[in-house]
PDB file of C-alpha atoms in Angstrom:
ATOM      1  CA  MET K 686      87.801  86.669 119.500  1.00  0.00           C
ATOM      2  CA  LEU K 687      84.384  84.944 120.309  1.00  0.00           C
ATOM      3  CA  ASP K 688      83.735  83.098 123.473  1.00  0.00           C
ATOM      4  CA  PRO K 689      82.668  79.880 123.624  1.00  0.00           C
ATOM      5  CA  GLN K 690      79.031  80.625 123.629  1.00  0.00           C
ATOM      6  CA  GLN K 691      79.170  83.015 120.679  1.00  0.00           C
ATOM      7  CA  LYS K 692      81.307  80.640 118.487  1.00  0.00           C
ATOM      8  CA  MET K 693      78.676  77.898 119.048  1.00  0.00           C
ATOM      9  CA  ILE K 694      76.010  80.279 117.825  1.00  0.00           C
ATOM     10  CA  TYR K 695      77.932  80.954 114.828  1.00  0.00           C
ATOM     11  CA  LEU K 696      78.007  77.387 114.038  1.00  0.00           C
ATOM     12  CA  LEU K 697      74.749  76.289 114.916  1.00  0.00           C
ATOM     13  CA  ARG K 698      73.060  79.606 112.474  1.00  0.00           C
ATOM     14  CA  ASP K 699      75.813  78.133 109.939  1.00  0.00           C
ATOM     15  CA  ALA K 700      74.436  74.341 110.005  1.00  0.00           C
ATOM     16  CA  LEU K 701      70.605  75.158 110.573  1.00  0.00           C
ATOM     17  CA  LEU K 702      70.078  78.305 108.990  1.00  0.00           C
ATOM     18  CA  GLN K 703      72.776  78.556 106.160  1.00  0.00           C
ATOM     19  CA  GLY K 704      72.568  75.087 105.050  1.00  0.00           C
ATOM     20  CA  GLY K 705      76.349  74.476 106.161  1.00  0.00           C
ATOM     21  CA  HIS K 706      77.837  71.026 106.747  1.00  0.00           C
ATOM     22  CA  LEU K 707      76.412  68.643 108.972  1.00  0.00           C
ATOM     23  CA  SER K 708      78.346  65.704 110.485  1.00  0.00           C
ATOM     24  CA  ARG K 709      77.247  62.026 110.262  1.00  0.00           C
ATOM     25  CA  GLU K 710      80.060  61.081 112.558  1.00  0.00           C
ATOM     26  CA  VAL K 711      78.944  63.227 115.188  1.00  0.00           C
ATOM     27  CA  TYR K 712      75.549  61.749 114.577  1.00  0.00           C
ATOM     28  CA  GLU K 713      76.695  58.219 114.831  1.00  0.00           C
ATOM     29  CA  ASN K 714      78.806  59.123 118.121  1.00  0.00           C
ATOM     30  CA  GLU K 715      76.628  61.196 120.007  1.00  0.00           C
ATOM     31  CA  LEU K 716      73.089  60.569 118.921  1.00  0.00           C
ATOM     32  CA  GLU K 717      72.036  57.321 117.363  1.00  0.00           C
ATOM     33  CA  ASP K 718      72.194  55.160 120.435  1.00  0.00           C
ATOM     34  CA  ASN K 719      69.673  57.573 121.810  1.00  0.00           C
ATOM     35  CA  ILE K 720      67.373  57.108 119.318  1.00  0.00           C
ATOM     36  CA  PRO K 721      65.045  54.473 120.874  1.00  0.00           C
ATOM     37  CA  ARG K 722      65.121  56.063 124.346  1.00  0.00           C
ATOM     38  CA  TRP K 723      63.673  59.067 122.791  1.00  0.00           C
ATOM     39  CA  HIS K 724      60.976  57.220 120.692  1.00  0.00           C
ATOM     40  CA  VAL K 725      59.681  55.977 124.002  1.00  0.00           C
ATOM     41  CA  GLY K 726      59.757  59.456 125.494  1.00  0.00           C
ATOM     42  CA  LEU K 727      57.946  60.918 122.322  1.00  0.00           C
ATOM     43  CA  GLN K 728      55.048  57.983 122.913  1.00  0.00           C
ATOM     44  CA  ILE K 729      54.859  59.177 126.887  1.00  0.00           C
ATOM     45  CA  SER K 730      54.883  62.857 126.642  1.00  0.00           C
ATOM     46  CA  GLY K 731      52.573  63.051 123.293  1.00  0.00           C
ATOM     47  CA  GLU K 732      54.618  65.351 121.403  1.00  0.00           C
ATOM     48  CA  ASN K 733      54.832  65.463 117.745  1.00  0.00           C
ATOM     49  CA  PHE K 734      58.578  65.342 117.314  1.00  0.00           C
ATOM     50  CA  LEU K 735      61.918  65.868 118.824  1.00  0.00           C
ATOM     51  CA  PHE K 736      64.655  67.438 117.454  1.00  0.00           C
ATOM     52  CA  VAL K 737      68.461  66.888 118.788  1.00  0.00           C
ATOM     53  CA  VAL K 738      71.620  68.801 117.950  1.00  0.00           C
ATOM     54  CA  ALA K 739      75.036  67.473 119.138  1.00  0.00           C
ATOM     55  CA  GLU K 740      78.472  69.386 118.627  1.00  0.00           C
ATOM     56  CA  ARG K 741      81.947  67.871 118.796  1.00  0.00           C
ATOM     57  CA  SER K 742      85.292  69.417 117.583  1.00  0.00           C
ATOM     58  CA  GLU K 743      82.910  71.952 116.062  1.00  0.00           C
ATOM     59  CA  GLU K 744      81.214  69.523 114.046  1.00  0.00           C
ATOM     60  CA  ILE K 745      77.061  69.775 114.098  1.00  0.00           C
ATOM     61  CA  ALA K 746      74.952  66.788 113.683  1.00  0.00           C
ATOM     62  CA  LEU K 747      70.749  67.345 113.820  1.00  0.00           C
ATOM     63  CA  VAL K 748      68.288  64.345 114.502  1.00  0.00           C
ATOM     64  CA  LEU K 749      64.633  64.851 114.165  1.00  0.00           C
ATOM     65  CA  LEU K 750      62.361  61.814 115.426  1.00  0.00           C
ATOM     66  CA  GLU K 751      58.416  62.178 114.621  1.00  0.00           C
ATOM     67  CA  SER K 752      56.220  60.243 116.808  1.00  0.00           C
ATOM     68  CA  GLN K 753      55.062  57.862 113.992  1.00  0.00           C
ATOM     69  CA  LYS K 754      58.588  56.769 114.703  1.00  0.00           C
ATOM     70  CA  ARG K 755      60.099  58.279 111.485  1.00  0.00           C
ATOM     71  CA  LEU K 756      63.760  59.335 111.889  1.00  0.00           C
ATOM     72  CA  TYR K 757      65.421  62.291 109.559  1.00  0.00           C
ATOM     73  CA  ILE K 758      69.169  62.567 110.090  1.00  0.00           C
ATOM     74  CA  ASN K 759      71.480  65.423 109.167  1.00  0.00           C
ATOM     75  CA  GLU K 760      70.018  67.281 106.078  1.00  0.00           C
ATOM     76  CA  ALA K 761      66.925  65.309 105.913  1.00  0.00           C
ATOM     77  CA  ALA K 762      66.069  66.398 109.731  1.00  0.00           C
ATOM     78  CA  ARG K 763      66.975  70.043 108.332  1.00  0.00           C
ATOM     79  CA  GLU K 764      64.594  69.930 105.604  1.00  0.00           C
ATOM     80  CA  LYS K 765      61.887  68.118 107.961  1.00  0.00           C
ATOM     81  CA  LEU K 766      61.990  70.718 110.366  1.00  0.00           C
ATOM     82  CA  ALA K 767      61.621  73.965 107.720  1.00  0.00           C
ATOM     83  CA  GLU K 768      58.581  71.919 106.187  1.00  0.00           C
ATOM     84  CA  LEU K 769      57.140  71.225 109.851  1.00  0.00           C
ATOM     85  CA  TRP K 770      57.605  74.854 110.303  1.00  0.00           C
ATOM     86  CA  PRO K 771      56.767  76.661 106.952  1.00  0.00           C
ATOM     87  CA  GLY K 772      57.570  80.285 106.954  1.00  0.00           C
ATOM     88  CA  THR K 773      58.579  80.164 110.310  1.00  0.00           C
ATOM     89  CA  TYR K 774      61.403  78.163 110.479  1.00  0.00           C
ATOM     90  CA  ALA K 775      64.325  80.609 110.200  1.00  0.00           C
ATOM     91  CA  THR K 776      62.497  82.635 113.207  1.00  0.00           C
ATOM     92  CA  GLN K 777      62.351  79.545 114.971  1.00  0.00           C
ATOM     93  CA  MET K 778      65.642  78.794 115.097  1.00  0.00           C
ATOM     94  CA  GLU K 779      67.201  82.286 115.799  1.00  0.00           C
ATOM     95  CA  TYR K 780      65.100  82.212 118.930  1.00  0.00           C
ATOM     96  CA  LEU K 781      66.286  78.712 119.718  1.00  0.00           C
ATOM     97  CA  ILE K 782      70.001  78.686 118.918  1.00  0.00           C
ATOM     98  CA  PRO K 783      70.579  80.636 121.585  1.00  0.00           C
ATOM     99  CA  LEU K 784      69.384  77.815 123.744  1.00  0.00           C
ATOM    100  CA  MET K 785      71.129  75.263 121.902  1.00  0.00           C
ATOM    101  CA  ALA K 786      74.182  76.679 122.127  1.00  0.00           C
ATOM    102  CA  GLU K 787      73.662  76.918 126.091  1.00  0.00           C
ATOM    103  CA  ASP K 788      73.224  73.401 126.392  1.00  0.00           C
ATOM    104  CA  LEU K 789      76.109  72.749 123.681  1.00  0.00           C
ATOM    105  CA  VAL K 790      78.699  74.372 125.428  1.00  0.00           C
ATOM    106  CA  GLU K 791      77.895  72.622 128.483  1.00  0.00           C
ATOM    107  CA  GLY K 792      78.871  69.502 127.371  1.00  0.00           C
ATOM    108  CA  ALA K 793      74.797  68.442 126.793  1.00  0.00           C
ATOM    109  CA  LEU K 794      72.979  67.428 123.910  1.00  0.00           C
ATOM    110  CA  SER K 795      70.221  69.985 123.090  1.00  0.00           C
ATOM    111  CA  VAL K 796      66.591  68.236 123.095  1.00  0.00           C
ATOM    112  CA  THR K 797      63.761  70.000 121.798  1.00  0.00           C
ATOM    113  CA  GLY K 798      60.471  68.500 121.901  1.00  0.00           C
ATOM    114  CA  VAL K 799      57.396  70.156 120.038  1.00  0.00           C
ATOM    115  CA  GLN K 800      53.833  69.681 120.449  1.00  0.00           C
ATOM    116  CA  HIS K 801      51.560  71.083 117.550  1.00  0.00           C
ATOM    117  CA  VAL K 802      48.695  72.913 118.581  1.00  0.00           C
ATOM    118  CA  SER K 803      45.454  73.356 115.944  1.00  0.00           C
TER     119      SER K 803
END
């Protein structure tokens, strides 16, 4: 039997790396109300984009916000994130998933801000 963190890693890998189901209901209940606050945070921090993962009842939701106030939800967010990290999406996710899992197991949202450096 998997411990809670290992189970969360499994759920995240399925949703973020293997094209698994992403929940609209989890987005609406856990993420949607925070969008305006996160947009303000992006403007203040100078980051290019921010993505947030939530989990409830073994269902995952993903939202990606760009600093220009564009919003991507679930599958569109996953696709956009892969587009922003061409060729390195899977590597980046493999690095981040254990960190995300730790946040989610503790009952928090996993919030990751990214600033592109040329």
